[in-house]
Short mmCIF file of C-alpha atoms and ligand atoms in Angstrom, two decimals:
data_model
loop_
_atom_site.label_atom_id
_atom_site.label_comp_id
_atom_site.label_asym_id
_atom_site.label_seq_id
_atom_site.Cartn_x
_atom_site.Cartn_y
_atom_site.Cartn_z
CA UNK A 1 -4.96 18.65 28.02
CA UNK A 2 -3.56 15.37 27.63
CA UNK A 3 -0.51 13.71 25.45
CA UNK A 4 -1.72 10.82 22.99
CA UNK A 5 1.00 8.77 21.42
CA UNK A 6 -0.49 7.81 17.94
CA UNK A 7 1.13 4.58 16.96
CA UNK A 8 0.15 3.50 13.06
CA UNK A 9 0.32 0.13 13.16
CA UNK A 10 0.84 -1.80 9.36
CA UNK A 11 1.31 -5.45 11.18
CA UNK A 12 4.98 -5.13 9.88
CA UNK A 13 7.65 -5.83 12.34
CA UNK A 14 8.58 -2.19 12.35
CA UNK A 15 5.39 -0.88 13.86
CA UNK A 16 4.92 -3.52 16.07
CA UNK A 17 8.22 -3.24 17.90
CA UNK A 18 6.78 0.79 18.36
CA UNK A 19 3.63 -0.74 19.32
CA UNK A 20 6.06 -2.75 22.32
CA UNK A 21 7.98 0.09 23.01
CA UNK A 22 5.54 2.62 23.87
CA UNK A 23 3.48 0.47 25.66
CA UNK A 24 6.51 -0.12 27.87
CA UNK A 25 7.50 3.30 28.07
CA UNK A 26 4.78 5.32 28.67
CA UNK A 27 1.02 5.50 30.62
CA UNK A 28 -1.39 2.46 27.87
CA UNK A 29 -4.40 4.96 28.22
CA UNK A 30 -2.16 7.39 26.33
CA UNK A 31 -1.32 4.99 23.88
CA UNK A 32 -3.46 4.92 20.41
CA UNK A 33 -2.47 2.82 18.14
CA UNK A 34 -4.07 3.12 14.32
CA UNK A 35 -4.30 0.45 11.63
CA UNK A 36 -5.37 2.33 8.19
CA UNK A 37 -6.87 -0.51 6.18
CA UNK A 38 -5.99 0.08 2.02
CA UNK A 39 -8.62 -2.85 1.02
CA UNK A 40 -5.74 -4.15 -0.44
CA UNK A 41 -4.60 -6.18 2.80
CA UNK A 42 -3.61 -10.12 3.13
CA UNK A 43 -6.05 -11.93 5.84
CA UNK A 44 -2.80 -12.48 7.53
CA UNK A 45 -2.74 -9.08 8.23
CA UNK A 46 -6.26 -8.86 9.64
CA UNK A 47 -5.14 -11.86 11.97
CA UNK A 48 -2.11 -10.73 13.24
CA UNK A 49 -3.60 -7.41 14.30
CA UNK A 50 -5.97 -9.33 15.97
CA UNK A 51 -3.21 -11.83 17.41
CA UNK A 52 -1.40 -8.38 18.88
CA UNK A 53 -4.69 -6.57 20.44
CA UNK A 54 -4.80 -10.21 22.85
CA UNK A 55 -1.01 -10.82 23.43
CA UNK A 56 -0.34 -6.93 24.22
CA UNK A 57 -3.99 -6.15 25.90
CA UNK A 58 -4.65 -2.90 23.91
CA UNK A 59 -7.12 -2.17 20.63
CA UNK A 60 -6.22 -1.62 17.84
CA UNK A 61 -8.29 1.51 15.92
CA UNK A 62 -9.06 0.43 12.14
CA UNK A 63 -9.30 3.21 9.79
CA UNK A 64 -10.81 2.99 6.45
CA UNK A 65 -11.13 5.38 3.81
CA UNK A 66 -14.25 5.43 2.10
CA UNK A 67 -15.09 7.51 -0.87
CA UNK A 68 -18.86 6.34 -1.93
CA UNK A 69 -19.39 10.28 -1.74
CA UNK A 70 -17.05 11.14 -4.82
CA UNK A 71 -18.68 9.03 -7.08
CA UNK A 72 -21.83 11.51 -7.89
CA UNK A 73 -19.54 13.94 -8.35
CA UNK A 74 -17.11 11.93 -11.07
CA UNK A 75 -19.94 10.76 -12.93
CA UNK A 76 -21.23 14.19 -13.59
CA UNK A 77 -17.82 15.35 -14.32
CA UNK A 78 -17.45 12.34 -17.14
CA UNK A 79 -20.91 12.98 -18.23
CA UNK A 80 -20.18 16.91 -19.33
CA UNK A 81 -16.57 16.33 -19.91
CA UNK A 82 -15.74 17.50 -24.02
CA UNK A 83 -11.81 18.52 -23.62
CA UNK A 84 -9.29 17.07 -25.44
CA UNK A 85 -5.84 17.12 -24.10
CA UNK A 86 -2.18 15.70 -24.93
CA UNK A 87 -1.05 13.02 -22.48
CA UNK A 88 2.85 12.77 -21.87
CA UNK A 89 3.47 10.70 -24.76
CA UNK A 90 1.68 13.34 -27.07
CA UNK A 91 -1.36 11.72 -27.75
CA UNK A 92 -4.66 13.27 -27.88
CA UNK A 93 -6.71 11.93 -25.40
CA UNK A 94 -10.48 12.75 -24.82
CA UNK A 95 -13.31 10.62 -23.31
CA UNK A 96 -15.41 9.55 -26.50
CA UNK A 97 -18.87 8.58 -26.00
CA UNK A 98 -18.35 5.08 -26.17
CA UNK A 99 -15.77 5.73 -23.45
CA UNK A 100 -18.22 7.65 -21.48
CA UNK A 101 -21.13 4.87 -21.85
CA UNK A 102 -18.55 2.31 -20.88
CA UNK A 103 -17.18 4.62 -17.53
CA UNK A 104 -20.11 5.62 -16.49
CA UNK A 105 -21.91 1.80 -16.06
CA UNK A 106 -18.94 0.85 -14.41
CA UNK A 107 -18.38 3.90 -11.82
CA UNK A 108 -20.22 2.78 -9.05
CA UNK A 109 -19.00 2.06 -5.67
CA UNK A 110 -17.45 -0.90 -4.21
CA UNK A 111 -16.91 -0.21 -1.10
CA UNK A 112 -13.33 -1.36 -1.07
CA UNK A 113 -11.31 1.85 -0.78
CA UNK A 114 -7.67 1.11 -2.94
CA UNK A 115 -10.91 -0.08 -5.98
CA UNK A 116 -12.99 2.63 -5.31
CA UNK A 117 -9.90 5.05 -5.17
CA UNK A 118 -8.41 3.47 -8.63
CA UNK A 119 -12.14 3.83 -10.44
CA UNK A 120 -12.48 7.34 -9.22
CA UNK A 121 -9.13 8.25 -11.06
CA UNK A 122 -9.39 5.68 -13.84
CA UNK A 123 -6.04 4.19 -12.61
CA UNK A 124 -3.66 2.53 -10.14
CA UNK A 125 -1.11 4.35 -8.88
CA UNK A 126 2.46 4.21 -9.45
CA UNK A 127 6.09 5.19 -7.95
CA UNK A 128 5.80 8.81 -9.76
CA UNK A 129 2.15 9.14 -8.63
CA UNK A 130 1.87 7.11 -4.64
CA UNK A 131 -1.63 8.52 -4.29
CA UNK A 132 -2.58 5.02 -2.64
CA UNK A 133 0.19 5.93 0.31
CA UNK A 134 -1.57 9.64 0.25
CA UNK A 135 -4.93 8.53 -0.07
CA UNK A 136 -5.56 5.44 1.83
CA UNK A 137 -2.43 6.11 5.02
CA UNK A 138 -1.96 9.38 5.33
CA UNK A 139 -4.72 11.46 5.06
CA UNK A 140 -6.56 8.76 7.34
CA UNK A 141 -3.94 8.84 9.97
CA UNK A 142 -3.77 12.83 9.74
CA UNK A 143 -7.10 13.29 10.08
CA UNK A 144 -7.50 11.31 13.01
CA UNK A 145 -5.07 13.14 14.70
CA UNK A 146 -6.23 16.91 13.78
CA UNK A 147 -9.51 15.67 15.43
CA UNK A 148 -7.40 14.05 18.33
CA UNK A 149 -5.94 17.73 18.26
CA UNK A 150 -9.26 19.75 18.27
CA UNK A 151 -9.96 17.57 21.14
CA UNK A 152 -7.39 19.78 23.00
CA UNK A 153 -4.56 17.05 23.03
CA UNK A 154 -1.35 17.19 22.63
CA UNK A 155 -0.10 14.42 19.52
CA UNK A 156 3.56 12.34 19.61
CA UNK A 157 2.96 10.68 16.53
CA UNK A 158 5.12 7.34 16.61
CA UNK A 159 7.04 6.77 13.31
CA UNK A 160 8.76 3.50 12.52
CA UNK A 161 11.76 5.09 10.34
CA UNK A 162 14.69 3.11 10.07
CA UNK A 163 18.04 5.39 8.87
CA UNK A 164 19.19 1.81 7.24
CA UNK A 165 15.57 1.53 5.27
CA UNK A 166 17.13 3.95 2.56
CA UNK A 167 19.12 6.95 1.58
CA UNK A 168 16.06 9.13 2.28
CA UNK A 169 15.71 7.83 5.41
CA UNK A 170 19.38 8.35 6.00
CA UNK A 171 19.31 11.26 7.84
CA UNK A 172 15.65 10.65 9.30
CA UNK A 173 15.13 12.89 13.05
CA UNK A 174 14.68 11.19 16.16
CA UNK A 175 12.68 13.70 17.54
CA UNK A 176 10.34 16.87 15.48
CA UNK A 177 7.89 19.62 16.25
CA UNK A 178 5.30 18.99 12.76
CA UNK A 179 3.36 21.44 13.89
CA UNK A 180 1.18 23.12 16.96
CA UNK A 181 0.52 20.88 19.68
CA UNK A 182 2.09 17.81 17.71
CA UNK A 183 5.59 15.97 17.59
CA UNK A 184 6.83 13.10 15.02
CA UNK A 185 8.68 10.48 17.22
CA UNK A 186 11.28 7.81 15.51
CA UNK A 187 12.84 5.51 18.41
CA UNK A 188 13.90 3.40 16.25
CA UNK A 189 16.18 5.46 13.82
CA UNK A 190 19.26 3.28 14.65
CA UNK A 191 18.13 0.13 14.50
CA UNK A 192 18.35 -2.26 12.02
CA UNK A 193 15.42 -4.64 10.49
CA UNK A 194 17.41 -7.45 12.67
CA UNK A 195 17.60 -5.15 15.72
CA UNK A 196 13.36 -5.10 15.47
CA UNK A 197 13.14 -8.57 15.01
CA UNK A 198 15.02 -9.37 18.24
CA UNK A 199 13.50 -6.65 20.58
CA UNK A 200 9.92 -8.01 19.15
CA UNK A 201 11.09 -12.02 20.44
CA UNK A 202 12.25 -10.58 23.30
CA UNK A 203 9.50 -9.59 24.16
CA UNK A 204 7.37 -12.80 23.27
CA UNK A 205 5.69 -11.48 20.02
CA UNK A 206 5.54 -13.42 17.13
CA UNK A 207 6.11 -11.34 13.66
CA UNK A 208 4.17 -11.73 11.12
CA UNK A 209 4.12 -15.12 9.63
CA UNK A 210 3.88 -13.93 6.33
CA UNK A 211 7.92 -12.58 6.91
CA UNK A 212 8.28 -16.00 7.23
CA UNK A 213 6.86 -16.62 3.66
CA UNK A 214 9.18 -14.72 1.75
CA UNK A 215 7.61 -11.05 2.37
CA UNK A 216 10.15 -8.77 2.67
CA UNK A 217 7.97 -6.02 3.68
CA UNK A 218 4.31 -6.24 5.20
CA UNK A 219 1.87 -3.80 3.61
CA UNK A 220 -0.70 -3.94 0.41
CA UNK A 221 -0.57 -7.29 -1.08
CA UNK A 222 0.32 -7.30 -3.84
CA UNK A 223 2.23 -3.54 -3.51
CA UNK A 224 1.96 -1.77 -6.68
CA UNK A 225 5.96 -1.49 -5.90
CA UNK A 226 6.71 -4.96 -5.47
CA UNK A 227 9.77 -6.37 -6.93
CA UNK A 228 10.32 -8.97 -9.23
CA UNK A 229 11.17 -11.70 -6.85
CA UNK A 230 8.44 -10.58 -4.20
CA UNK A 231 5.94 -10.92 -7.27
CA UNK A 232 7.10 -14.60 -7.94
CA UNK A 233 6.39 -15.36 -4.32
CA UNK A 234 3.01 -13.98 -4.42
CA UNK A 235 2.15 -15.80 -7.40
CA UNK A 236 3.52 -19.27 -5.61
CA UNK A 237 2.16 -18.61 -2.38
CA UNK A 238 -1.32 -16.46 -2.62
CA UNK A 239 -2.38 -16.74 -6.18
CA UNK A 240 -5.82 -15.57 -5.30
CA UNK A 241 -4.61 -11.97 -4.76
CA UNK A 242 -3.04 -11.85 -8.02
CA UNK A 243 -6.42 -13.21 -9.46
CA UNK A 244 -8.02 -10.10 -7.56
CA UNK A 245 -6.15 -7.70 -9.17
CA UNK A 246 -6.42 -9.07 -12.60
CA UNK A 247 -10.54 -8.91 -12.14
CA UNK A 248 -9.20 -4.85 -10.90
CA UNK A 249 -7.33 -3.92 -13.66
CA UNK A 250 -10.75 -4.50 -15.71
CA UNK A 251 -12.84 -2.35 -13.55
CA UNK A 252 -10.26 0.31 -13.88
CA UNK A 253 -9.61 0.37 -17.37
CA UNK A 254 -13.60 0.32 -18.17
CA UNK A 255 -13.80 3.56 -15.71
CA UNK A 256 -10.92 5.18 -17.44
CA UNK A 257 -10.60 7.22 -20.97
CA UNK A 258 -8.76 4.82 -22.95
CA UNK A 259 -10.31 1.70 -21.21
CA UNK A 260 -7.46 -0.15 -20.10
CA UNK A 261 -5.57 0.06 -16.64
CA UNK A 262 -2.29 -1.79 -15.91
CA UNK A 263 -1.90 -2.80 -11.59
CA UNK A 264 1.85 -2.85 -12.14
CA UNK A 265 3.63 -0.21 -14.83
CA UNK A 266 7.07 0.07 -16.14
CA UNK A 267 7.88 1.93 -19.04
CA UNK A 268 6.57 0.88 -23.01
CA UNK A 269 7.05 2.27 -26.14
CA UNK A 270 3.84 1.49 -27.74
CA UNK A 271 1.50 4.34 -28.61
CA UNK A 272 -1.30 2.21 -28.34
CA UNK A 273 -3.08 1.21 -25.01
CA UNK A 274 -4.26 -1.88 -25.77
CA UNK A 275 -0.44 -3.23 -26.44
CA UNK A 276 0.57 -1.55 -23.22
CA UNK A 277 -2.26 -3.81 -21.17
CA UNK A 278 -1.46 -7.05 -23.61
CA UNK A 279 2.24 -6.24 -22.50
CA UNK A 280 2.10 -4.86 -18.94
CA UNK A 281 -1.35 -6.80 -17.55
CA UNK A 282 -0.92 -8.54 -13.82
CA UNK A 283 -0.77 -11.98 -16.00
CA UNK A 284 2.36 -11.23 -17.99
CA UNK A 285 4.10 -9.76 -15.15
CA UNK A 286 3.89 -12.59 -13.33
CA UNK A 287 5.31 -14.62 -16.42
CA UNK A 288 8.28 -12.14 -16.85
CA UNK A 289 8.63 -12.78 -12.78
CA UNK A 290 9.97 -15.95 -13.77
CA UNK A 291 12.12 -15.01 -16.20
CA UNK A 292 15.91 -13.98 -15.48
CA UNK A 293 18.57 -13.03 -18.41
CA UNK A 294 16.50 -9.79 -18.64
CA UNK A 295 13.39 -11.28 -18.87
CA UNK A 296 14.46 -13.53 -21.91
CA UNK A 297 14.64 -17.02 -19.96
CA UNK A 298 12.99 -18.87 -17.16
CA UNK A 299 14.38 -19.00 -14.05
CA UNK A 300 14.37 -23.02 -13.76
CA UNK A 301 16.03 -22.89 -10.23
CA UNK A 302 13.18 -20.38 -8.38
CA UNK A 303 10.69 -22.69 -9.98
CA UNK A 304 12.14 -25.05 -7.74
CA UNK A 305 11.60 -22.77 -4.67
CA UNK A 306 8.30 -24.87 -3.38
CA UNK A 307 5.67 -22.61 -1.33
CA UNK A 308 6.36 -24.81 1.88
CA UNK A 309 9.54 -23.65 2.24
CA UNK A 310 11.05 -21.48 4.43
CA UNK A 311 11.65 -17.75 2.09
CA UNK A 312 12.13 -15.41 4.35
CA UNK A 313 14.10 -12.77 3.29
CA UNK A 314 15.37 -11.82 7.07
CA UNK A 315 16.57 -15.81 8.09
CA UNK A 316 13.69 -16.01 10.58
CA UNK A 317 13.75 -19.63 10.87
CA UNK A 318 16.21 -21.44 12.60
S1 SF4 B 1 1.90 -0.57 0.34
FE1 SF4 B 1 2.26 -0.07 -1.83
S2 SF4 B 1 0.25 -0.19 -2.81
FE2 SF4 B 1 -0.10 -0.10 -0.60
S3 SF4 B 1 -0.43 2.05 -0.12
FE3 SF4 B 1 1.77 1.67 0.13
S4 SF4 B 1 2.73 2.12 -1.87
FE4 SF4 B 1 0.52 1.92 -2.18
#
């Protein structure tokens, strides 16, 4: 029997200073590290896992959901479906034929998983409903270890928690038995996001350059979570994703009842869908990005902030 330290790697500075730290700390053929790849990544991302596999001698295992296999089923289920039920707002919702004609041409797989994930439930997730986090991270990065488990090893599974990330974080363990045979690991519970930088130049890795681009936080891009000011930097800096998820949020809504899907949601009054998407689409989120005063003016001084400059949110550059 033999101990594998799982490291999940995002290409945030978090994981990568875990990446450093157990490859200085313990034997590297015990070391795994784990990249589970949403679909929804920036290229920078791709690079700089690439950039870390050279500079630290060690590969990095990509994991990728893939649920082509789901689609049979969800067509059938559409296809027979005749229910009608109330949805929170106490409408009646059913899938009409014309919805079902529409859903059905469009449910076919892409072969990205966050898409093919969205189509299969006819939406994009939200901060009530993270099934993206469930769906596309977790479950990968569990089920790689269960099999790393029923392989006879023993599993440390290296977390990246910060207590100073948030208040549920706060009182985050160092050290926990999750189960038979397996162990959660956080070494870096006490540091702060400063702390990480510096032990990562310290030991001559470069973050992520897209930290020093104004990302506060490497992960999906754009994050269905972002805020308002991460959104404006997206639009300035990598358009092209926000284009993506425009061209998204029509495949969605065409595979889902009402045929509309919003990337981004916030709460609306409006009873009917189509004012929620004319209100709530990628395109007008990005306008209201650039609004301050509650939405109600633009922000003429971050229109100044030009893309070449230096954003980052931690001070990275001297
Ligand atoms: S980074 Fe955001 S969009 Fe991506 S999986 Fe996590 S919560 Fe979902």
């Amino acid at each position: 029997m033999k101990t594998i330290h799982v490291i999940s790697v995002s290409g945030g500075k978090d994981s990568t200073a875990l990446l450093i730290n157990a490859l200085k700390r313990r034997p590297p053929g015990s070391v795994v590290p784990i990249f589970c790849d949403t679909g929804n990544e920036h290229q920078a991302v791709y690079d700089y896992l690439g950039y870390l596999e050279q500079a630290l001698d060690v590969r990095i295992t990509r994991l990728r959901a893939d649920f082509t296999d789901r689609f049979a089923v969800r067509r059938m289920w559409i296809a027979r479906d005749q229910r009608t039920r109330r949805d929170k707002k106490g409408r009646k919702v059913r899938w009409s034929n014309k919805a079902k004609r529409r859903a059905l041409a469009a449910l076919k797989p892409s072969g990205n998983p966050f898409l093919d994930m969205c189509m299969l439930k006819g939406r994009f997730p939200s901060r009530k409903a993270q099934f993206c986090t469930e769906q596309l991270k977790r479950d990968m990065a569990v089920e790689f270890q269960l099999g790393l488990l029923d392989q006879g090893h023993r599993v440390i599974s290296w977390q990246g928690v910060r207590r100073d990330e948030s208040e549920a974080r706060r009182y985050a363990k160092a050290f926990e038995r999750i189960g038979p045979r397996m162990w959660a690991f956080r070494p870096l519970v006490e540091w702060t996001a400063l702390d990480v930088f510096g032990y990562c130049a310290e030991a001559g890795i470069q973050p992520n350059p897209l930290y020093l681009q104004g990302a506060s936080r490497v992960g999906c891009m754009p994050c269905i979570n972002c805020s308002k000011d991460e959104l404006r930097q997206i639009d300035m800096r990598w358009p092209e994703h926000l284009a993506r998820i425009s061209d998204w949020e029509y495949i969605v809504g065409q595979c889902s009842k009402r045929g509309f899907s919003t990337f981004f949601t916030d709460s609306h009054s409006a009873k009917d869908p189509r004012q929620v998407f004319a209100d709530l689409n990628v395109w007008q989120r990005i306008e209201w990005s650039k609004t301050t005063r509650g939405g109600k003016q633009y922000d003429l001084l971050g229109q100044l902030d030009e893309p070449n400059h230096c954003a980052s949110a931690y001070g990275l550059c001297g």
